[in-house]
PDB file of C-alpha atoms in Angstrom:
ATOM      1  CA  UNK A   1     -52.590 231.290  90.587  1.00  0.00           C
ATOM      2  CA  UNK A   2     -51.816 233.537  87.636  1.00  0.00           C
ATOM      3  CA  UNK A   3     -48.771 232.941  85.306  1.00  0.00           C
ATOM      4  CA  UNK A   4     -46.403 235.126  85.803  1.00  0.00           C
ATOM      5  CA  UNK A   5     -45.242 236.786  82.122  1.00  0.00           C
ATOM      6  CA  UNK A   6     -41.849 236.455  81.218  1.00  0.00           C
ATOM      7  CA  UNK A   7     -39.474 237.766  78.636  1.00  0.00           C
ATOM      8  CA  UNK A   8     -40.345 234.896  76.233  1.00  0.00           C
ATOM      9  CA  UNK A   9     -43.780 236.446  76.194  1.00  0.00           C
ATOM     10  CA  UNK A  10     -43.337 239.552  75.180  1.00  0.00           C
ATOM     11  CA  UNK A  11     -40.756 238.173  72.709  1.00  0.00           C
ATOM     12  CA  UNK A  12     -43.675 236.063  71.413  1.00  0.00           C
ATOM     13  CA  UNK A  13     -46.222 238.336  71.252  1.00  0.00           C
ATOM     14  CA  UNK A  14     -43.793 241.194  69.958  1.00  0.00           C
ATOM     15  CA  UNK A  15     -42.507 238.907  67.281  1.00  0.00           C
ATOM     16  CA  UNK A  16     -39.049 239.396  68.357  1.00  0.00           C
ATOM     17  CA  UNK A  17     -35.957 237.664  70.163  1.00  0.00           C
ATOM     18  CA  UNK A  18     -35.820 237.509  73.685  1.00  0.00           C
ATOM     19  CA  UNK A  19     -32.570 239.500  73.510  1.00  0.00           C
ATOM     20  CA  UNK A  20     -34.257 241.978  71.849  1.00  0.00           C
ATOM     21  CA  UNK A  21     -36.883 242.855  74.504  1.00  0.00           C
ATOM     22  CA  UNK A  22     -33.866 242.863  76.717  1.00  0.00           C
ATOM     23  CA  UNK A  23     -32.187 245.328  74.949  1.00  0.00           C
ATOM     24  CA  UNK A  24     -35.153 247.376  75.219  1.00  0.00           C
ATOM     25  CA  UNK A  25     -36.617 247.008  78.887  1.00  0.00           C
ATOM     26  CA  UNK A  26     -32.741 247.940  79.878  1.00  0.00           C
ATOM     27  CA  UNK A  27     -32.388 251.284  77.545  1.00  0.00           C
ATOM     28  CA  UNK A  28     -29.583 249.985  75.177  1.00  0.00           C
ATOM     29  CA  UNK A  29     -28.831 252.312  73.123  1.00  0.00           C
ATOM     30  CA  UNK A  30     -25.589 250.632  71.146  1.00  0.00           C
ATOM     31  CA  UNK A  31     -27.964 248.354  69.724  1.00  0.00           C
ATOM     32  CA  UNK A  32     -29.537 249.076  66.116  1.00  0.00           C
ATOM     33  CA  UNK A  33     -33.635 248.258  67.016  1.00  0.00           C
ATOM     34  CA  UNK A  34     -36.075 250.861  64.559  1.00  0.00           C
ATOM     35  CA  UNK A  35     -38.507 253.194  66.929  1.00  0.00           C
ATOM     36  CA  UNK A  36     -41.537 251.362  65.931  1.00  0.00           C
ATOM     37  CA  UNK A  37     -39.727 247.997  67.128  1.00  0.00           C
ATOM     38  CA  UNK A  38     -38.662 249.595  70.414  1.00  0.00           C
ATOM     39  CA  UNK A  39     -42.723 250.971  70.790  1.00  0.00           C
ATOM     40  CA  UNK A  40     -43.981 247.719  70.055  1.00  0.00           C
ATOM     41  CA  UNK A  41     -42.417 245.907  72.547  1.00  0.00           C
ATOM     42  CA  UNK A  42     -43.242 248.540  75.212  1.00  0.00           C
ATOM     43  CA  UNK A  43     -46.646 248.327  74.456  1.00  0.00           C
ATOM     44  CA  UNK A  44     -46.710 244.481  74.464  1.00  0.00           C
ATOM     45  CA  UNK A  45     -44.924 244.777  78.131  1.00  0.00           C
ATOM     46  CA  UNK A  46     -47.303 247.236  79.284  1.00  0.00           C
ATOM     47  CA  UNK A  47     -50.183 245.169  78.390  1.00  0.00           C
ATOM     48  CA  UNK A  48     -48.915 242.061  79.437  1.00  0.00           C
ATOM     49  CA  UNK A  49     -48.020 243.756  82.925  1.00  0.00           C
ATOM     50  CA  UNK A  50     -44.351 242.629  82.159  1.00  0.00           C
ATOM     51  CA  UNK A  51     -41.462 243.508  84.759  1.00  0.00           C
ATOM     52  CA  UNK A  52     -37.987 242.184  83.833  1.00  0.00           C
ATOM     53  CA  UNK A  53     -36.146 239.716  85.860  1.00  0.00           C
ATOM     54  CA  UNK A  54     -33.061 239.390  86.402  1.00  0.00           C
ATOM     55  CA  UNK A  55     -31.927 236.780  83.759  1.00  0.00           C
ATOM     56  CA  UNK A  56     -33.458 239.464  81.246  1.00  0.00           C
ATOM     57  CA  UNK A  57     -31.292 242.241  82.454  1.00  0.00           C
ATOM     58  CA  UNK A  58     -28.052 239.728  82.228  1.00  0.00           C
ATOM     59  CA  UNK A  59     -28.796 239.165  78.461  1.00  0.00           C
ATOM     60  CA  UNK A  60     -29.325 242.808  77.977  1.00  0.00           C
ATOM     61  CA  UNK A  61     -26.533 244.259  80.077  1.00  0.00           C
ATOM     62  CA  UNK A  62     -24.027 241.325  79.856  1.00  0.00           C
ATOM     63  CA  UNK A  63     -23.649 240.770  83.788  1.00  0.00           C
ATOM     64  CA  UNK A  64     -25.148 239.317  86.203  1.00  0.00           C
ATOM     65  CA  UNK A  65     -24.435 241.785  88.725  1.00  0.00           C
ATOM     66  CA  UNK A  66     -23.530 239.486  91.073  1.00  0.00           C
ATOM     67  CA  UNK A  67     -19.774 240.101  92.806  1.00  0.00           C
ATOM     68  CA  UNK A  68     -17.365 237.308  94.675  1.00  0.00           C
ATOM     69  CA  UNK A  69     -15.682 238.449  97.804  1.00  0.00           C
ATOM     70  CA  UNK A  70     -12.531 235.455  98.852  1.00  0.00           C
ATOM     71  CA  UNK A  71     -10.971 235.608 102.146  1.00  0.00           C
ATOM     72  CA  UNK A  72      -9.730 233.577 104.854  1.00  0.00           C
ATOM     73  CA  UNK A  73     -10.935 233.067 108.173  1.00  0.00           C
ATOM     74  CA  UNK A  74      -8.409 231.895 110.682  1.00  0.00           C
ATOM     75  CA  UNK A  75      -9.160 230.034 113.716  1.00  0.00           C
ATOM     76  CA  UNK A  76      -6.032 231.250 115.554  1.00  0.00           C
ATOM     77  CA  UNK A  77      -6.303 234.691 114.391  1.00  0.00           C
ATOM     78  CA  UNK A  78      -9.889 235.701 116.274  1.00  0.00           C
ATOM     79  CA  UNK A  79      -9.178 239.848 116.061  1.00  0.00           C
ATOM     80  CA  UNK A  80      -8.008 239.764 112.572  1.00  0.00           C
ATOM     81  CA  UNK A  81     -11.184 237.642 111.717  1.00  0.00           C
ATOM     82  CA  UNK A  82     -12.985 240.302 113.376  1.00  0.00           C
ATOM     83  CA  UNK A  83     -11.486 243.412 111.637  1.00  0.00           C
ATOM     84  CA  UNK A  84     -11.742 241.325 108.334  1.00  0.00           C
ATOM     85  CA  UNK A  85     -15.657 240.901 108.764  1.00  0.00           C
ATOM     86  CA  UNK A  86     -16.254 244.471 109.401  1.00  0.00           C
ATOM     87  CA  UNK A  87     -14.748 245.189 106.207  1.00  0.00           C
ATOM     88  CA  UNK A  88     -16.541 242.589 104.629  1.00  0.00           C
ATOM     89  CA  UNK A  89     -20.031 244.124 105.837  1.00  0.00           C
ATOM     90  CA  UNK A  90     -18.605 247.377 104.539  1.00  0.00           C
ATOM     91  CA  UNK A  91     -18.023 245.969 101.106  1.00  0.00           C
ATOM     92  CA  UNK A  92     -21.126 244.218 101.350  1.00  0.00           C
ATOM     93  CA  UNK A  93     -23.518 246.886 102.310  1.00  0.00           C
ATOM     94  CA  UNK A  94     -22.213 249.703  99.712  1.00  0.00           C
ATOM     95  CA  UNK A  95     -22.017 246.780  96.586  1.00  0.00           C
ATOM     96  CA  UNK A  96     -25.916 246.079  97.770  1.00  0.00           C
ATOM     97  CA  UNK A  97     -26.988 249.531  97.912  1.00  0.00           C
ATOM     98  CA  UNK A  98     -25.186 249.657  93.886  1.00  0.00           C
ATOM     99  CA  UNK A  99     -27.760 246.897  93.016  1.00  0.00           C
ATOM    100  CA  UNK A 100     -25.095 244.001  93.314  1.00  0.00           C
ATOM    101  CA  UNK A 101     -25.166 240.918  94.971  1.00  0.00           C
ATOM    102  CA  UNK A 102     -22.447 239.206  96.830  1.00  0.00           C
ATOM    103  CA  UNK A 103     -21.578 235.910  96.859  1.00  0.00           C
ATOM    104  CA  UNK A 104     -18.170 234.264  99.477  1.00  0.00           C
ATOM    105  CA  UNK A 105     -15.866 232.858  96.813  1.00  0.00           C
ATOM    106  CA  UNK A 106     -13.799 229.785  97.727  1.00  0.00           C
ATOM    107  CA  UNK A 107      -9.771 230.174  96.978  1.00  0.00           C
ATOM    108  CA  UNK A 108      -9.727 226.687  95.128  1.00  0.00           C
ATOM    109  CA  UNK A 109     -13.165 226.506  93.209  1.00  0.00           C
ATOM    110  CA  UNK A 110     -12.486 222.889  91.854  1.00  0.00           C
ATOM    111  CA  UNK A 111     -12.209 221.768  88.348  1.00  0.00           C
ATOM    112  CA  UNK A 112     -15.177 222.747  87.247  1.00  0.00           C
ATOM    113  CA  UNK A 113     -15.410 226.720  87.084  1.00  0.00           C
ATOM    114  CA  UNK A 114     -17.958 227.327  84.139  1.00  0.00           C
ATOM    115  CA  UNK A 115     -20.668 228.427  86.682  1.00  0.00           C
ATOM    116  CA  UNK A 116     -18.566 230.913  88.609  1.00  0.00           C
ATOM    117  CA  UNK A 117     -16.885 232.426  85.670  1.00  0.00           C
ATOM    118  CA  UNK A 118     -20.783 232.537  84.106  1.00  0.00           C
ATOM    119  CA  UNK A 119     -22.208 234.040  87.305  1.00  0.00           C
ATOM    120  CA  UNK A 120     -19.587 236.547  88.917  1.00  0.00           C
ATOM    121  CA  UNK A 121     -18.825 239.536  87.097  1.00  0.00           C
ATOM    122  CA  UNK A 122     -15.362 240.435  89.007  1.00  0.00           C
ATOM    123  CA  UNK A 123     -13.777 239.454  92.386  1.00  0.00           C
ATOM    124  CA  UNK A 124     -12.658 241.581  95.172  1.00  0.00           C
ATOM    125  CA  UNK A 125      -9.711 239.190  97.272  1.00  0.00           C
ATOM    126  CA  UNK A 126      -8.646 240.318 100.702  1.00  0.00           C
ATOM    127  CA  UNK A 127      -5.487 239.106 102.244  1.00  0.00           C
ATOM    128  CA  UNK A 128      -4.691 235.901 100.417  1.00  0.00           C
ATOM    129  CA  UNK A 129      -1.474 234.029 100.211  1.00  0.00           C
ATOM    130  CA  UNK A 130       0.613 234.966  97.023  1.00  0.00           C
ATOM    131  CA  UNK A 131      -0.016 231.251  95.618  1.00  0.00           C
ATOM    132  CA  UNK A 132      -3.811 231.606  96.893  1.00  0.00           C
ATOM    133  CA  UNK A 133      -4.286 234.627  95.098  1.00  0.00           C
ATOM    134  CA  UNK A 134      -2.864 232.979  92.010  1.00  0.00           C
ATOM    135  CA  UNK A 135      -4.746 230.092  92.298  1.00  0.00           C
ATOM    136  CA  UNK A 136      -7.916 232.392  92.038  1.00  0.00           C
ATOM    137  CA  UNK A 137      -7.766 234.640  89.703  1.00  0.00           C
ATOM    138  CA  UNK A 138      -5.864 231.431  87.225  1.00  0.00           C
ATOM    139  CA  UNK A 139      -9.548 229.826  87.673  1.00  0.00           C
ATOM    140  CA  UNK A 140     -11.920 233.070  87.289  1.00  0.00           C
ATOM    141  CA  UNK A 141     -11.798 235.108  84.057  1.00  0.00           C
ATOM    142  CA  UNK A 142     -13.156 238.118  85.575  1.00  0.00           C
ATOM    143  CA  UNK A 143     -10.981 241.312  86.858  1.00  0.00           C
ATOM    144  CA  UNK A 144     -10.007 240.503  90.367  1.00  0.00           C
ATOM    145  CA  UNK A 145      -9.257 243.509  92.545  1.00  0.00           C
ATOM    146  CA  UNK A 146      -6.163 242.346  95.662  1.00  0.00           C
ATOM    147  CA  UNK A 147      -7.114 244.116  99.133  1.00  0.00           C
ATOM    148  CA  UNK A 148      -4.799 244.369 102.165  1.00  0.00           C
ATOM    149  CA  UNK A 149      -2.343 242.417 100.209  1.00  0.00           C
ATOM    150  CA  UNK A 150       0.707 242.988  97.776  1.00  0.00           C
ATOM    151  CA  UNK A 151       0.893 240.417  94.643  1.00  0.00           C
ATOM    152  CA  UNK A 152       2.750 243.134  92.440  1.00  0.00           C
ATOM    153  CA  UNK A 153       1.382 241.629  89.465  1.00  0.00           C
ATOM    154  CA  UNK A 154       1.069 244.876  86.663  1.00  0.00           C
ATOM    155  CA  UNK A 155      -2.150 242.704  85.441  1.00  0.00           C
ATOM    156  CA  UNK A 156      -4.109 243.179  88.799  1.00  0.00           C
ATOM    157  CA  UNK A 157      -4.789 246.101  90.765  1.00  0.00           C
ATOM    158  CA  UNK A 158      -3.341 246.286  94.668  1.00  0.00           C
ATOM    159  CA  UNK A 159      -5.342 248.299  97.220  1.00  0.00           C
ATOM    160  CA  UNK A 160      -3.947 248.746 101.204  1.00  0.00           C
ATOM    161  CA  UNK A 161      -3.685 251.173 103.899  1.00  0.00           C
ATOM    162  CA  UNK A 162      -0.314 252.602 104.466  1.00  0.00           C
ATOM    163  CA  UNK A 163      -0.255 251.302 108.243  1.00  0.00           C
ATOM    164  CA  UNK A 164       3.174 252.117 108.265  1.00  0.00           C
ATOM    165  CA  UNK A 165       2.383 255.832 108.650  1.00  0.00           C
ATOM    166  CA  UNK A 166       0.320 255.743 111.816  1.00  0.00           C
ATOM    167  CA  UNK A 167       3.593 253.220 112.750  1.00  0.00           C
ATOM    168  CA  UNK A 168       5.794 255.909 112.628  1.00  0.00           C
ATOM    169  CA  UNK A 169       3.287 258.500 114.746  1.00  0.00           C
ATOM    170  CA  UNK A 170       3.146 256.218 117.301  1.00  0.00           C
ATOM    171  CA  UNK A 171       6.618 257.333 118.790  1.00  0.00           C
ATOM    172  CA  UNK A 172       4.396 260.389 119.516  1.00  0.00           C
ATOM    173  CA  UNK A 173       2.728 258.336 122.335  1.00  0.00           C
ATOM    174  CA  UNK A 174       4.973 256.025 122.535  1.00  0.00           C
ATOM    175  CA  UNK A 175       8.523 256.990 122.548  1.00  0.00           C
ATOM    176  CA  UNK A 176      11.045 254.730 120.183  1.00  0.00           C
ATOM    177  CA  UNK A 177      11.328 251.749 121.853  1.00  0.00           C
ATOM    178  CA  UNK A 178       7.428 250.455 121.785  1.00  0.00           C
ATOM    179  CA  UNK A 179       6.444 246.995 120.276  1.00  0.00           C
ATOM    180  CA  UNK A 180       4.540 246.159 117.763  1.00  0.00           C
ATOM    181  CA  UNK A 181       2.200 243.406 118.702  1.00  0.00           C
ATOM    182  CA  UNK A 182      -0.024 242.219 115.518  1.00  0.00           C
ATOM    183  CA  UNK A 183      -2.076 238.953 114.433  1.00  0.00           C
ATOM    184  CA  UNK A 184      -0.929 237.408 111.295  1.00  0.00           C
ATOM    185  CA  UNK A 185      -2.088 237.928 108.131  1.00  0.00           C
ATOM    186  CA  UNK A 186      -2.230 235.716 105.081  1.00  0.00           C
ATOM    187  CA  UNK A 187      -0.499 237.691 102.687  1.00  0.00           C
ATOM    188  CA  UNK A 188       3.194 237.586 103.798  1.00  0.00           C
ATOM    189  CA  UNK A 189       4.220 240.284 101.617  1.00  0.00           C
ATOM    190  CA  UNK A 190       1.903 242.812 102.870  1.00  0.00           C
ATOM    191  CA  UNK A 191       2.938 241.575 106.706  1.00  0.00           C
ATOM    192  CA  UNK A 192       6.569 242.137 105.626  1.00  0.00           C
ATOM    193  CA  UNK A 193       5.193 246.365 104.594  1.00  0.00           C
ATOM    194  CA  UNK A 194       3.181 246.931 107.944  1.00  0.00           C
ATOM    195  CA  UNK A 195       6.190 245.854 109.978  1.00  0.00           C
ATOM    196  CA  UNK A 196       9.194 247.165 107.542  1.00  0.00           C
ATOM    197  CA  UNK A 197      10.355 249.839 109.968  1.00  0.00           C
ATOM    198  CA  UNK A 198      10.161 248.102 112.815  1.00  0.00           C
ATOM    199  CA  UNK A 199      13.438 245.807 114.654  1.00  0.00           C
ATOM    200  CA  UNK A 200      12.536 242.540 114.507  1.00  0.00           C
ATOM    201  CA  UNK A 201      13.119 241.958 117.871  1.00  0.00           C
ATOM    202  CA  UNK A 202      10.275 244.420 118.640  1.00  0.00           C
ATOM    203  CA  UNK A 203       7.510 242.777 116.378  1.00  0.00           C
ATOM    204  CA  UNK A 204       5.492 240.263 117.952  1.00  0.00           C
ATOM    205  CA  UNK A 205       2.465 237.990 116.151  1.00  0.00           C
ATOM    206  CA  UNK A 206       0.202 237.320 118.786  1.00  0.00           C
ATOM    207  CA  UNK A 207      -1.074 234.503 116.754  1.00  0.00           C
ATOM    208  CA  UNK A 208       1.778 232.029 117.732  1.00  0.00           C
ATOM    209  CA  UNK A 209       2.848 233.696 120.990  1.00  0.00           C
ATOM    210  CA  UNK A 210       2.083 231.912 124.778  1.00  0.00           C
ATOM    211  CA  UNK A 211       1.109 233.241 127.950  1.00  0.00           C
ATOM    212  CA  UNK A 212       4.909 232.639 128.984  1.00  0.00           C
ATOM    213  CA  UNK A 213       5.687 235.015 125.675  1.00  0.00           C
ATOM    214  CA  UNK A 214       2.683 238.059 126.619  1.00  0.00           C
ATOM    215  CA  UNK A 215       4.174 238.233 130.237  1.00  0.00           C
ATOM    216  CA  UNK A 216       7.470 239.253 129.277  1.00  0.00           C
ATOM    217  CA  UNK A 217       5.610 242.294 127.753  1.00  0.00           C
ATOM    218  CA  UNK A 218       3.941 243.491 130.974  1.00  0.00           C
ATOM    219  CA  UNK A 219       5.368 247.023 131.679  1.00  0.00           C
ATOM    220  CA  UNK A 220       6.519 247.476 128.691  1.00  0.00           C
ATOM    221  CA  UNK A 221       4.826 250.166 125.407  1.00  0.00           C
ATOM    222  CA  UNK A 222       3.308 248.557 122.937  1.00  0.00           C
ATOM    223  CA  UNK A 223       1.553 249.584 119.745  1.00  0.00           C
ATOM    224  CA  UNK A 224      -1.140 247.060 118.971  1.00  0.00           C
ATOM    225  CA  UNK A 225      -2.575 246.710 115.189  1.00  0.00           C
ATOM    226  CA  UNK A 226      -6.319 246.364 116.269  1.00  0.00           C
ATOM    227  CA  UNK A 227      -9.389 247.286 118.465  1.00  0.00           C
ATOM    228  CA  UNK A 228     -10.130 243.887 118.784  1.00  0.00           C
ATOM    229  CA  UNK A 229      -6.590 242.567 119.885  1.00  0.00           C
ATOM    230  CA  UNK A 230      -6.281 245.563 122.252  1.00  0.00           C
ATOM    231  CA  UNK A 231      -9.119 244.550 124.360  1.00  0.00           C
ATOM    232  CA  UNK A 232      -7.548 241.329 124.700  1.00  0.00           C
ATOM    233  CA  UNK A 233      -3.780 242.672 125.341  1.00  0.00           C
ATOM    234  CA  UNK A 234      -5.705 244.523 128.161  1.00  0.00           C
ATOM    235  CA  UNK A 235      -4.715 242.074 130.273  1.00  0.00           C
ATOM    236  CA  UNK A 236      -0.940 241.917 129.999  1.00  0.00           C
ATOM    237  CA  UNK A 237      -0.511 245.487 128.807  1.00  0.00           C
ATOM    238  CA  UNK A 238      -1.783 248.420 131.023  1.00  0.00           C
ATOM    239  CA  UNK A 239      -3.755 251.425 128.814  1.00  0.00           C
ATOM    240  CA  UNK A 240      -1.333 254.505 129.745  1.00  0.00           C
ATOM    241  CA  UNK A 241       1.445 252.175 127.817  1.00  0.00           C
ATOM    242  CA  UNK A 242      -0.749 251.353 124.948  1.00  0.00           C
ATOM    243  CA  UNK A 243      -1.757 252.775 121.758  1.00  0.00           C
ATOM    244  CA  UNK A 244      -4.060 251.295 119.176  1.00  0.00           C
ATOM    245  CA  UNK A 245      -4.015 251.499 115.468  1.00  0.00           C
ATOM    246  CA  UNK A 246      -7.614 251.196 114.923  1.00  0.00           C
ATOM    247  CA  UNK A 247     -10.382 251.681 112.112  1.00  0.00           C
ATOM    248  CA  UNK A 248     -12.806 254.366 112.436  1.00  0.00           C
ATOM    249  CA  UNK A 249     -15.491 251.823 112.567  1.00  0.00           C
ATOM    250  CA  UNK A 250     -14.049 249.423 115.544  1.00  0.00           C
ATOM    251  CA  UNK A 251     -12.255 252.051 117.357  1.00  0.00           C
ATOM    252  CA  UNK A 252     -15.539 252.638 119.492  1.00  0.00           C
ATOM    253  CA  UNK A 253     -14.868 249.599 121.355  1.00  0.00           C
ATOM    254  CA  UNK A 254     -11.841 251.026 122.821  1.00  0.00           C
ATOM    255  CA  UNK A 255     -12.219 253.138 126.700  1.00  0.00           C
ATOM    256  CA  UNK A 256     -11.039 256.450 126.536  1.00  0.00           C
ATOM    257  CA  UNK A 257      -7.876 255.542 128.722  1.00  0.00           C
ATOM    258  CA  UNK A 258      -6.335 253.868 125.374  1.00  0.00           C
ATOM    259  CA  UNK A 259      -4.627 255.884 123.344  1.00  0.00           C
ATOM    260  CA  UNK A 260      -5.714 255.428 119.049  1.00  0.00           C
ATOM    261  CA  UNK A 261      -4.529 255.993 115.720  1.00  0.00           C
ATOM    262  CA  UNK A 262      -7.822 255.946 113.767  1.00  0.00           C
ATOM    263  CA  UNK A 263      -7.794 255.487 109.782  1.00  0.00           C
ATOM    264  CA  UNK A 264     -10.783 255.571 107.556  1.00  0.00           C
ATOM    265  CA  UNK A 265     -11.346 251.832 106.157  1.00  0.00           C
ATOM    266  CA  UNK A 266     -13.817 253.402 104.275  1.00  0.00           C
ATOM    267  CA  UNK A 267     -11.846 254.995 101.781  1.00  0.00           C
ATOM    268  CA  UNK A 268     -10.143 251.056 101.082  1.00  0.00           C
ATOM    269  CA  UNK A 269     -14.070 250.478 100.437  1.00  0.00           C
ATOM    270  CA  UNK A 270     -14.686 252.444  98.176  1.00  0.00           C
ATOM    271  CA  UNK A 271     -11.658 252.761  95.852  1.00  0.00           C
ATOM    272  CA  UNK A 272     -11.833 248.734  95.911  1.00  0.00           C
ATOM    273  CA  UNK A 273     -15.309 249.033  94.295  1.00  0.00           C
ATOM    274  CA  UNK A 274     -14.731 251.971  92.160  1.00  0.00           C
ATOM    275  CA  UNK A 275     -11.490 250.162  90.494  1.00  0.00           C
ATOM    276  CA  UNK A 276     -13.505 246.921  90.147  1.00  0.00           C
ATOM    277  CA  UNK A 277     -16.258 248.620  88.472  1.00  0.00           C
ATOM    278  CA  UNK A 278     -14.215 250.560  86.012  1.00  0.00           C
ATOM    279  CA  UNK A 279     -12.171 247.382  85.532  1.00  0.00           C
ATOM    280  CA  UNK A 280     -15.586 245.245  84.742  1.00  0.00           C
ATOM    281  CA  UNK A 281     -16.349 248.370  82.423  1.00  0.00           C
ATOM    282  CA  UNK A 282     -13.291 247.548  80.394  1.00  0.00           C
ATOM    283  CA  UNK A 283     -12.297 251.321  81.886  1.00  0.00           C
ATOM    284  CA  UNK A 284      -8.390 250.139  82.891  1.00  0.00           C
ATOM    285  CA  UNK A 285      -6.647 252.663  84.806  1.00  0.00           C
ATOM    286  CA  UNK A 286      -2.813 253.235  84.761  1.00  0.00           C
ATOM    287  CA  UNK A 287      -1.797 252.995  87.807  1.00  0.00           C
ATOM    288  CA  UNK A 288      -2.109 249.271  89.691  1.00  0.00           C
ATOM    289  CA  UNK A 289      -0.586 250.249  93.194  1.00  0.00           C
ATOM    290  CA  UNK A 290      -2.821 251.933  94.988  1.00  0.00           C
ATOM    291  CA  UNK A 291      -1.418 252.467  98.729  1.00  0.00           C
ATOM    292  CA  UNK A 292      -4.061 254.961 100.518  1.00  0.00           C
ATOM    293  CA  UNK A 293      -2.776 257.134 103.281  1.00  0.00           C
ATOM    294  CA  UNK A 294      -3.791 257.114 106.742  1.00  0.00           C
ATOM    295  CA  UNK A 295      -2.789 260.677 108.101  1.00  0.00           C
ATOM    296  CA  UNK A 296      -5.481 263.199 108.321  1.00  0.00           C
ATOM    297  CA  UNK A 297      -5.029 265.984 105.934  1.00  0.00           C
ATOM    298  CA  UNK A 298      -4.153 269.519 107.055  1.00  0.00           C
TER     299      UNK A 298
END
């Protein structure tokens, strides 16, 4: 089978450093190499049938374009795990489409983190504990990007939904005395925002909760954070006293007898990789809380 060429080739036959082919077969231009170097070596590729791979590109570019996603997945919390997955695809199919791998990054990489630090170019953390999320970005040197979660931490960026405002339209369906029936998310800070505005006596995680608990809400309203858990309040909670805050993607799953509040996760998409990408660009913006609203405009 024929040898495949590789960058040390056309270094070789160019009489140049591998980086220096890199430079070129990536159009660096903040490099000082003369025109007839920069000919040379795209003659010698050209002849030698040379494509780059990806190593090349990393020595040219200075990434590997490779990104870590870290999140839990929480045995008791099934519809949160659900929601969390769909965003997770989301991320995940727009970051592919950019040319960028993903890779699932542990919370507690070990001792040893020379190979993620030399192999990630920046992190994108959804929903971790406040010590979790510490633990993380104290072991990766790369900018980290917090999703669905407050740290409020000036040296990272924070991106969530503002859940509360579809909250407060539910009384619209609702009436004032509705609970709020959610799973239970990692990040205790961001739990303590989606349910500020609410009595406690009227919030209940369905993580913890027993049958015993879910039958003292038949009959009553409820707002429910999540397609996912809706279809399984369904049977405790009848649809004309339900409404669902949903996502645009998952809110299909719910019959048309259910009352939602849709919001576009989208929009958490893409500002999370927008900010990392500036921030792996060394292009730092100002502001760090970024708290995306969930009311349609007009």
């Amino acid at each position: 089978m024929e040898k495949k060429v590789t960058v040390k080739d056309v270094a070789r036959e160019a009489g140049v450093s591998v980086a220096t082919v890199s430079y070129i077969m990536n159009n660096r231009t903040d490099q000082k190499i003369s025109e007839a170097t920069r000919k040379k070596v795209l003659q010698i590729a050209n002849l030698l049938n040379y494509t780059p791979s990806s190593v090349a590109k990393s020595l040219a570019t200075g990434r590997n374009s490779v990104i870590g996603i870290s999140y839990h997945l929480n045995e008791s919390t099934p519809s949160r795990n659900l929601e969390l997955a769909g965003f997770v695809n989301m991320l995940i199919e727009r970051l592919n489409r950019l040319k960028y791998d993903v890779i699932f990054m542990p919370v507690k990489p070990g001792s040893d983190t020379t190979v993620i630090n030399r192999n990630i170019d920046g992190i994108i953390a959804i929903d971790l504990s406040k010590q979790d999320f510490v633990t993380l970005s104290d072991n990766c040197f790369v900018p980290v990007i917090s999703v669905d979660m407050l740290v409020n931490d000036g040296l990272f960026y924070q991106i969530y939904s503002d859940i509360p405002q579809l909250i407060e339209k539910a009384s619209e369906y609702l009436g004032n005395d509705f609970y709020l029936v959610l799973d239970r998310y990692e990040n205790e800070e961001y739990l303590a925002f989606l349910t500020r505005n609410i009595p406690e006596e009227r919030i209940l995680i369905y993580s913890p909760m027993s049958v015993h608990d879910l039958e003292k809400i038949k009959g009553k309203k409820a707002l429910v954070l999540g397609s996912y858990l809706a279809l399984i309040l369904r049977a405790y909670i009848r649809d004309c006293d339900m409404a669902v805050i949903a996502s645009h993607k998952s809110e299909v799953l719910l019959p048309d007898t259910i009352s939602a509040l849709k919001y576009d996760v989208s929009k958490k998409t893409n500002l999370a990789i927008n900010i990392l990408l500036n921030a792996m660009d060394r292009k730092f913006e100002v502001k760090h809380d970024h708290k995306i609203s969930t009311l349609e405009e007009g």
